[in-house]
Amino acid sequence: MANSQIPYKTYLSEEEIPKAWYNIRADMKTAHRPILNPGTLEPMSAEDLSPVFCSELAAQELNDTDRFIEIPDEVRELYKMYRPSPVMRAYALEKELGTPAKIYYKYEGGNTSGSHKLNSAIAQAYYAKKQGLKGVTTETGAGQWGTALAIACGFFELDCKVFMVKISSEQKPYRKAIMETYGATVTPSPSNTTNIGRKILEENPGTGGSLGCAISEAVEVAVSTEGYRYVLGSVLNQVLIHQSIIGLETKAALDRYDVYPDVLIGCAGGGSNFGGLMAPYMADRLAGKKSPYFIAVEPASCPSMTRGKFAYDFCDTGMVTPLAKMYTLGASFIPAPNHAGGLRYHGMSPILSQLYYDGYIDEARAVPQLSVFDAATLFARVEGILPAPESSHAIRVAIDEALACKESGESKTIVFGLTGTGNFDLGAYMQYADGTLNDYIPTDEDLEIGFAGIPKVE
Amino acid sequence: MANSQIPYKTYLSEEEIPKAWYNIRADMKTAHRPILNPGTLEPMSAEDLSPVFCSELAAQELNDTDRFIEIPDEVRELYKMYRPSPVMRAYALEKELGTPAKIYYKYEGGNTSGSHKLNSAIAQAYYAKKQGLKGVTTETGAGQWGTALAIACGFFELDCKVFMVKISSEQKPYRKAIMETYGATVTPSPSNTTNIGRKILEENPGTGGSLGCAISEAVEVAVSTEGYRYVLGSVLNQVLIHQSIIGLETKAALDRYDVYPDVLIGCAGGGSNFGGLMAPYMADRLAGKKSPYFIAVEPASCPSMTRGKFAYDFCDTGMVTPLAKMYTLGASFIPAPNHAGGLRYHGMSPILSQLYYDGYIDEARAVPQLSVFDAATLFARVEGILPAPESSHAIRVAIDEALACKESGESKTIVFGLTGTGNFDLGAYMQYADGTLNDYIPTDEDLEIGFAGIPKVE
């Protein structure tokens, strides 16, 4: 099948795990606008953030000067248990497509959380432990972030309180079970353990909950319980810093073979994976050097970059969090219930938003979910790995780019991020197989409803 | 945490994947007794086996002379997509236990099938394709083998018909979904697609099925359909040959550091994993060299080696397959319904059985399931990986041996096989967590019922 010198899988040694994360903000030409206190509309300081976030994480959130942030030894030791993750050469996919393109992917699904989320969860749990906290709170929808955080808290013997969207906790009992196996407490949200939860249950006793409500409950418990802070798995600057390890490892592995991507592709929901994967290559772009063509891929049913507004908005549907300047569909936007492909977030990381607005990210592309599952199924059969629906957005575009190469005869080097496995998404694969999944693309009128809720803040 | 030169994970290079499997039968001091035709009670020849098995696999089944069997290039290329699997040093577990023992495990769960079963599935699918067959049939209970075979058949574009125990297909719809994603046809058994299925359904319309019935249906379809053969994921000699890759890689990785196991531990259901892991070390034992203390671990609720008879018996509960001389609880033995830990097979690989009977395997140890899940949960929290219940039998004994070292002050090198992940076993973890799991150990009277069905064949 393959005849090249480059192996199917390239693993760096554990000693080659980066000693520092890369903070792209230090190199950005235009700083993203500061996050604002939702009450005063003033930029938030580290002190403002510290009732909610650990001190070190609040500092990272605001840090736009240090290019590198040292990875603490304890974090690096835990990374060694599952990192470096492999860079894979997709020989079988290339052959299947009959393309002259060379396709690589960075595979982040080879740990029990099943995704890249563990990279930031370990860092966040570490800083919480270091600060002497008793525990952390968070929300989870499908359960990927909650699982990663539960594992990380297990390592540090830190209490982990997860508010899981009630309907998800009922539909995905196994996600709840895995979090509990790692010692987390999983509370279906809305719950009667918080003021906001009780209020919502009173108004609407039969509700299945929402991510916005779960965030509100998690934040309420964090700020009202001695020794607890709130943590979040995407969107934030601190998370992009931690996820830079994906890109740093990718570049180190490809540099071994003098391979440099012509096209770099990542799926983008909140932006942490694509932000991490692209980081060192974006540094080349920002330094005016040769750099790849960057494509961020999002679902056509939740098209924040391709059809959203670049505006200040709340980070949560509950509108209790700070305001961030970002591409947004409006905090009240919720994708159609038929949408099974993940990446449901209404906004986009402020860093990615600014880079896209300034033209450093070349393209955002929205893809409909049936074509995403077509790509996922093809990939699974030829490459063996069952991909997460989220990751399959990147696969879809990688395949499209490879087929364009077949057409043009170009042998481009295509690199994409395979962020996770689909082992806990088989319900979605079943819907795809039995034909109950369809493509829903919101009309301009649909989007106007979400846009109407975006606050008027410049 | 760790300060040693030996990394957490040792990956051989793809070039170091063995070029040949090892066939331990060539080195055994006493050959195991031949398998017998259930009608004539005569030893079966390759010709007798060929209506059921592919020709090459039938030849491997009977081969007791060739020490090494070349791994075909096509199989080796597919192995490169997920192998060599890592040998892990369990630094975190050692620290947690406070033991001077050094603990290593060979981790076979890092592929989408979630277990070592893929190693033999790829080989079996390859030989079927090479023979020009259209497809293969098999049975599956929990779905691990069926998933591996579906993935392997996907690689070779071979039709794959899986008969899945009906109750399992209802309880584990996601296992069914993953097999279907890879293109397999999954039929709940008993079905009305076979004579034996129709007969059983007529007699007992509400039955949830059994592995014995599913085997009977799979064999019926294989022998009655042009271009199809039957394949099996454990017990058989051919499967142990393919799984020798586990042990060969383990030895090559540990040899790098001049590490030699003092104790070698594997879980044993049908015996394919333990047979594969121990193979090169057992070669040392058979050659009279230094060798580890070998421990095969089985569930106390299905104790074929520790409490079974060494006798000729049917390989399936339906009593349609050949007879093999092995440790057995009787083909009609079925573990208590409460048993969630896997390894439910009534018999044991003839190779392992003979080696145990002759004293080359030092010990078989039966462990009750609650202590297995205790070990699984501890392991998950400190090592990060959620283990399969099957694999956790080996973890239990590895922990017990490490604690014995703590007691005695010995720093033994303990190596065990981590055959798979528990991602599809969260139902069992939930039962464990909510206290509905208990230990069931069959009484001697219980076992007598199964023993009574063992045929009188010498």
Coordinates of C-alpha atoms in Angstrom, one line a residue, chain B residues 140-457:
Chain B
T140 CA -20.7 -12.1 18.6
G141 CA -21.9 -11.7 22.2
A142 CA -20.9 -8.3 23.7
G143 CA -19.7 -7.2 20.3
Q144 CA -15.9 -6.8 20.7
W145 CA -15.0 -9.5 18.1
G146 CA -17.8 -8.5 15.8
T147 CA -16.5 -5.0 15.7
A148 CA -13.0 -6.1 15.0
L149 CA -14.1 -8.3 12.2
A150 CA -16.3 -5.6 10.7
I151 CA -13.4 -3.2 10.6
A152 CA -11.1 -5.8 9.1
C153 CA -13.7 -6.7 6.4
G154 CA -14.1 -3.0 5.7
F155 CA -10.4 -2.9 4.8
F156 CA -10.7 -5.7 2.4
E157 CA -14.2 -4.9 1.1
L158 CA -15.4 -8.3 2.2
D159 CA -19.0 -9.0 3.2
C160 CA -19.3 -9.5 6.9
K161 CA -22.4 -11.3 8.4
V162 CA -22.5 -11.1 12.2
F163 CA -25.0 -13.0 14.2
M164 CA -25.3 -11.1 17.5
V165 CA -27.0 -12.6 20.5
K166 CA -30.4 -11.0 20.4
I167 CA -30.5 -9.7 24.0
S168 CA -27.0 -8.2 23.5
S169 CA -28.1 -6.5 20.3
E170 CA -31.0 -4.9 22.2
Q171 CA -28.9 -4.0 25.2
K172 CA -25.9 -2.7 23.1
P173 CA -27.4 -0.9 20.1
Y174 CA -24.2 1.1 19.7
R175 CA -22.1 -2.0 19.2
K176 CA -24.5 -3.0 16.4
A177 CA -24.3 0.6 15.0
I178 CA -20.5 0.6 14.9
M179 CA -20.4 -2.8 13.1
E180 CA -23.0 -1.5 10.6
T181 CA -20.9 1.7 10.1
Y182 CA -18.1 -0.5 8.9
G183 CA -20.4 -2.2 6.5
A184 CA -21.3 -5.4 8.4
T185 CA -24.8 -6.9 8.4
V186 CA -25.8 -7.6 12.0
T187 CA -28.6 -10.1 12.5
P188 CA -30.0 -10.6 16.0
S189 CA -29.9 -14.3 16.8
P190 CA -32.0 -16.4 16.8
S191 CA -33.3 -15.2 13.4
N192 CA -35.6 -16.5 10.8
T193 CA -32.8 -16.5 8.2
T194 CA -31.6 -20.0 9.1
N195 CA -33.1 -23.4 9.7
I196 CA -31.7 -23.6 13.2
G197 CA -32.8 -20.1 14.0
R198 CA -36.4 -20.8 12.8
K199 CA -36.5 -24.0 14.8
I200 CA -35.4 -22.3 18.0
L201 CA -37.9 -19.4 17.4
E202 CA -40.7 -21.9 16.9
E203 CA -39.8 -23.7 20.1
N204 CA -39.3 -20.6 22.1
P205 CA -40.6 -17.4 20.4
G206 CA -39.5 -15.1 23.2
T207 CA -35.9 -16.2 23.6
G208 CA -33.1 -13.7 23.9
G209 CA -30.7 -16.0 22.2
S210 CA -27.3 -17.4 23.3
L211 CA -23.8 -17.6 21.9
G212 CA -24.3 -21.2 21.1
C213 CA -27.3 -20.5 18.9
A214 CA -25.5 -17.6 17.2
I215 CA -22.5 -19.9 16.4
S216 CA -24.9 -22.4 14.9
E217 CA -26.6 -19.8 12.7
A218 CA -23.2 -18.4 11.6
V219 CA -21.8 -21.9 10.7
E220 CA -25.1 -22.8 8.9
V221 CA -24.9 -19.7 6.7
A222 CA -21.2 -20.2 6.0
V223 CA -21.4 -23.8 4.9
S224 CA -24.7 -23.3 2.9
T225 CA -23.7 -20.0 1.1
E226 CA -21.4 -20.0 -2.0
G227 CA -18.2 -18.0 -1.3
Y228 CA -18.6 -17.8 2.5
R229 CA -16.6 -19.2 5.4
Y230 CA -17.0 -19.1 9.2
V231 CA -14.4 -17.2 11.4
L232 CA -13.9 -17.2 15.1
G233 CA -12.1 -14.7 17.4
S234 CA -10.5 -16.9 20.1
V235 CA -9.8 -20.4 21.4
L236 CA -8.5 -21.7 18.0
N237 CA -4.8 -22.4 17.4
Q238 CA -4.8 -20.0 14.3
V239 CA -6.0 -17.1 16.6
L240 CA -3.2 -17.8 19.1
I241 CA -0.7 -17.7 16.2
H242 CA -1.9 -14.3 15.1
Q243 CA -2.0 -12.9 18.6
S244 CA 1.6 -13.9 19.2
I245 CA 2.3 -10.4 17.8
I246 CA 1.3 -9.1 21.2
G247 CA 4.1 -11.0 23.0
L248 CA 6.7 -10.5 20.2
E249 CA 6.3 -6.8 20.4
T250 CA 6.2 -6.8 24.2
K251 CA 9.5 -8.7 24.3
A252 CA 11.2 -6.5 21.7
A253 CA 10.2 -3.3 23.5
L254 CA 11.3 -4.6 27.0
D255 CA 14.5 -6.1 25.5
R256 CA 15.5 -2.5 24.6
Y257 CA 15.9 -1.7 28.3
D258 CA 17.1 -5.2 29.3
V259 CA 13.9 -5.6 31.2
Y260 CA 12.7 -9.2 31.7
P261 CA 9.5 -10.0 33.5
D262 CA 9.5 -11.9 36.8
V263 CA 5.8 -12.3 36.6
L264 CA 3.6 -12.4 33.4
I265 CA -0.1 -11.9 33.9
G266 CA -3.0 -12.2 31.4
C267 CA -6.7 -12.5 31.6
A268 CA -8.0 -15.7 30.0
G269 CA -11.5 -16.3 28.5
G270 CA -10.9 -18.3 25.3
G271 CA -7.2 -17.8 25.8
S272 CA -6.1 -15.8 22.7
N273 CA -4.8 -12.7 24.5
F274 CA -2.8 -14.6 27.2
G275 CA -1.7 -17.1 24.6
G276 CA -0.4 -14.3 22.5
L277 CA 1.2 -12.2 25.2
M278 CA 3.1 -15.2 26.8
A279 CA 4.2 -16.8 23.6
P280 CA 7.9 -15.7 23.3
Y281 CA 8.4 -15.9 27.0
M282 CA 6.9 -19.4 27.1
A283 CA 9.4 -20.2 24.3
D284 CA 12.1 -19.4 26.9
R285 CA 10.4 -21.7 29.4
L286 CA 10.1 -24.5 26.9
A287 CA 13.8 -24.1 26.0
G288 CA 14.8 -24.4 29.6
K289 CA 15.9 -20.8 29.9
K290 CA 15.1 -18.2 32.5
S291 CA 11.4 -17.4 32.2
P292 CA 8.6 -15.5 34.1
Y293 CA 6.1 -16.9 36.6
F294 CA 3.0 -17.2 34.4
I295 CA -0.4 -16.4 35.8
A296 CA -3.6 -16.9 33.8
V297 CA -6.5 -15.0 35.4
E298 CA -10.2 -16.0 35.1
P299 CA -13.5 -14.9 36.7
A300 CA -14.5 -16.8 39.8
S301 CA -17.9 -17.1 38.2
C302 CA -16.6 -18.9 35.1
P303 CA -13.6 -20.9 36.4
S304 CA -12.6 -23.2 33.6
M305 CA -8.9 -23.6 34.5
T306 CA -9.2 -23.5 38.2
R307 CA -12.3 -25.7 38.6
G308 CA -13.0 -27.3 35.2
K309 CA -12.2 -30.7 33.8
F310 CA -9.4 -31.4 31.3
A311 CA -11.5 -33.3 28.8
Y312 CA -12.7 -33.5 25.3
D313 CA -15.7 -31.2 24.8
F314 CA -17.6 -29.2 22.3
C315 CA -16.3 -25.7 21.5
D316 CA -19.8 -24.2 21.5
T317 CA -22.9 -24.5 23.6
G318 CA -24.9 -25.6 20.5
M319 CA -22.7 -28.7 20.3
V320 CA -22.2 -28.5 16.5
T321 CA -18.5 -27.7 16.4
P322 CA -15.6 -30.2 16.6
L323 CA -14.5 -31.6 20.0
A324 CA -11.3 -30.2 21.6
K325 CA -9.3 -31.5 24.6
M326 CA -9.3 -28.6 27.0
Y327 CA -10.2 -27.3 30.4
T328 CA -14.0 -27.0 30.3
L329 CA -17.0 -26.4 32.5
G330 CA -19.1 -28.3 30.0
A331 CA -20.6 -26.8 26.8
S332 CA -23.9 -26.1 28.5
F333 CA -22.3 -24.0 31.3
I334 CA -23.5 -20.4 31.3
P335 CA -22.2 -17.9 33.9
A336 CA -24.7 -16.3 36.2
P337 CA -26.6 -13.5 34.5
N338 CA -25.2 -11.1 37.1
H339 CA -21.7 -11.7 35.7
A340 CA -20.6 -8.5 34.0
G341 CA -16.9 -9.0 33.7
G342 CA -16.7 -10.9 30.4
L343 CA -14.5 -14.0 29.8
R344 CA -17.7 -16.1 29.8
Y345 CA -16.4 -18.9 27.7
H346 CA -17.0 -22.4 29.1
G347 CA -13.7 -23.8 27.8
M348 CA -10.1 -22.8 27.2
S349 CA -7.7 -22.8 24.2
P350 CA -6.4 -26.3 23.8
I351 CA -2.8 -24.9 23.7
L352 CA -3.2 -23.1 27.0
S353 CA -5.0 -26.1 28.5
Q354 CA -2.1 -28.4 27.6
L355 CA 0.5 -26.0 28.8
Y356 CA -1.3 -25.6 32.1
Y357 CA -1.9 -29.3 32.5
D358 CA 1.8 -29.9 31.9
G359 CA 2.8 -27.3 34.4
Y360 CA 4.3 -24.8 32.0
I361 CA 1.7 -22.2 33.0
D362 CA 2.5 -21.8 36.7
E363 CA -0.8 -20.7 38.0
A364 CA -4.4 -20.1 37.1
R365 CA -6.1 -17.7 39.5
A366 CA -9.9 -17.1 39.7
V367 CA -10.9 -13.6 41.0
P368 CA -14.4 -12.4 42.0
Q369 CA -15.9 -9.6 39.9
L370 CA -16.3 -6.9 42.6
S371 CA -12.5 -7.0 43.3
V372 CA -12.0 -6.8 39.5
F373 CA -14.1 -3.6 39.3
D374 CA -12.3 -2.2 42.4
A375 CA -9.0 -2.7 40.5
A376 CA -10.5 -1.3 37.3
T377 CA -11.7 1.9 38.9
L378 CA -8.4 2.5 40.8
F379 CA -6.5 1.9 37.6
A380 CA -8.7 4.3 35.6
R381 CA -8.2 7.1 38.1
V382 CA -4.4 6.8 38.4
E383 CA -3.4 5.7 34.9
G384 CA -6.1 7.5 33.0
I385 CA -7.2 4.6 30.8
L386 CA -10.7 3.1 31.4
P387 CA -10.0 -0.6 31.2
A388 CA -12.3 -3.3 29.8
P389 CA -13.7 -5.6 32.5
E390 CA -12.0 -8.5 30.9
S391 CA -8.6 -6.8 31.0
S392 CA -9.3 -5.8 34.6
H393 CA -8.9 -9.4 35.7
A394 CA -5.2 -9.0 34.9
I395 CA -5.1 -5.6 36.6
R396 CA -6.5 -7.1 39.8
V397 CA -3.8 -9.8 39.9
A398 CA -1.0 -7.3 38.9
I399 CA -2.1 -5.1 41.8
D400 CA -2.2 -8.1 44.2
E401 CA 1.3 -9.1 43.1
A402 CA 2.6 -5.6 43.5
L403 CA 1.1 -5.3 47.0
A404 CA 2.8 -8.6 47.8
C405 CA 6.1 -7.0 46.7
K406 CA 5.4 -4.1 49.0
E407 CA 4.9 -6.6 51.9
S408 CA 8.1 -8.6 51.0
G409 CA 10.2 -5.6 49.8
E410 CA 10.9 -7.3 46.5
S411 CA 11.1 -5.1 43.4
K412 CA 9.8 -7.7 40.9
T413 CA 9.1 -6.8 37.3
I414 CA 5.4 -7.4 36.6
V415 CA 4.1 -7.4 33.1
F416 CA 0.4 -7.7 32.2
G417 CA -1.8 -7.5 29.2
L418 CA -4.3 -4.6 29.0
T419 CA -6.4 -6.1 26.2
G420 CA -8.9 -3.4 25.7
T421 CA -10.9 -0.3 26.8
G422 CA -14.1 -0.2 28.8
N423 CA -15.7 2.4 26.5
F424 CA -18.5 0.1 25.6
D425 CA -18.8 -1.5 29.0
L426 CA -20.2 1.4 30.9
G427 CA -23.4 -0.4 31.7
A428 CA -21.3 -2.8 33.8
Y429 CA -19.4 0.1 35.5
M430 CA -22.8 1.6 36.3
Q431 CA -24.0 -1.6 37.9
Y432 CA -20.8 -1.6 39.9
A433 CA -21.2 2.0 41.0
D434 CA -24.8 1.6 42.1
G435 CA -24.2 -1.6 44.0
T436 CA -26.3 -3.9 41.9
L437 CA -23.3 -6.1 41.0
N438 CA -22.3 -8.8 43.3
D439 CA -20.0 -11.8 43.5
Y440 CA -21.4 -15.1 42.4
I441 CA -19.3 -18.1 42.8
P442 CA -20.8 -21.4 41.5
T443 CA -21.0 -24.2 44.0
D444 CA -19.6 -27.6 43.3
E445 CA -23.2 -28.7 42.7
D446 CA -23.7 -25.9 40.1
L447 CA -20.7 -27.1 38.3
E448 CA -21.8 -30.7 38.3
I449 CA -24.7 -29.8 35.9
G450 CA -22.3 -28.6 33.3
F451 CA -19.8 -31.4 33.8
A452 CA -22.7 -33.9 33.3
G453 CA -22.9 -32.8 29.7
I454 CA -19.3 -33.4 28.8
P455 CA -19.2 -36.3 26.3
K456 CA -17.3 -39.4 27.3
V457 CA -14.5 -39.3 24.8

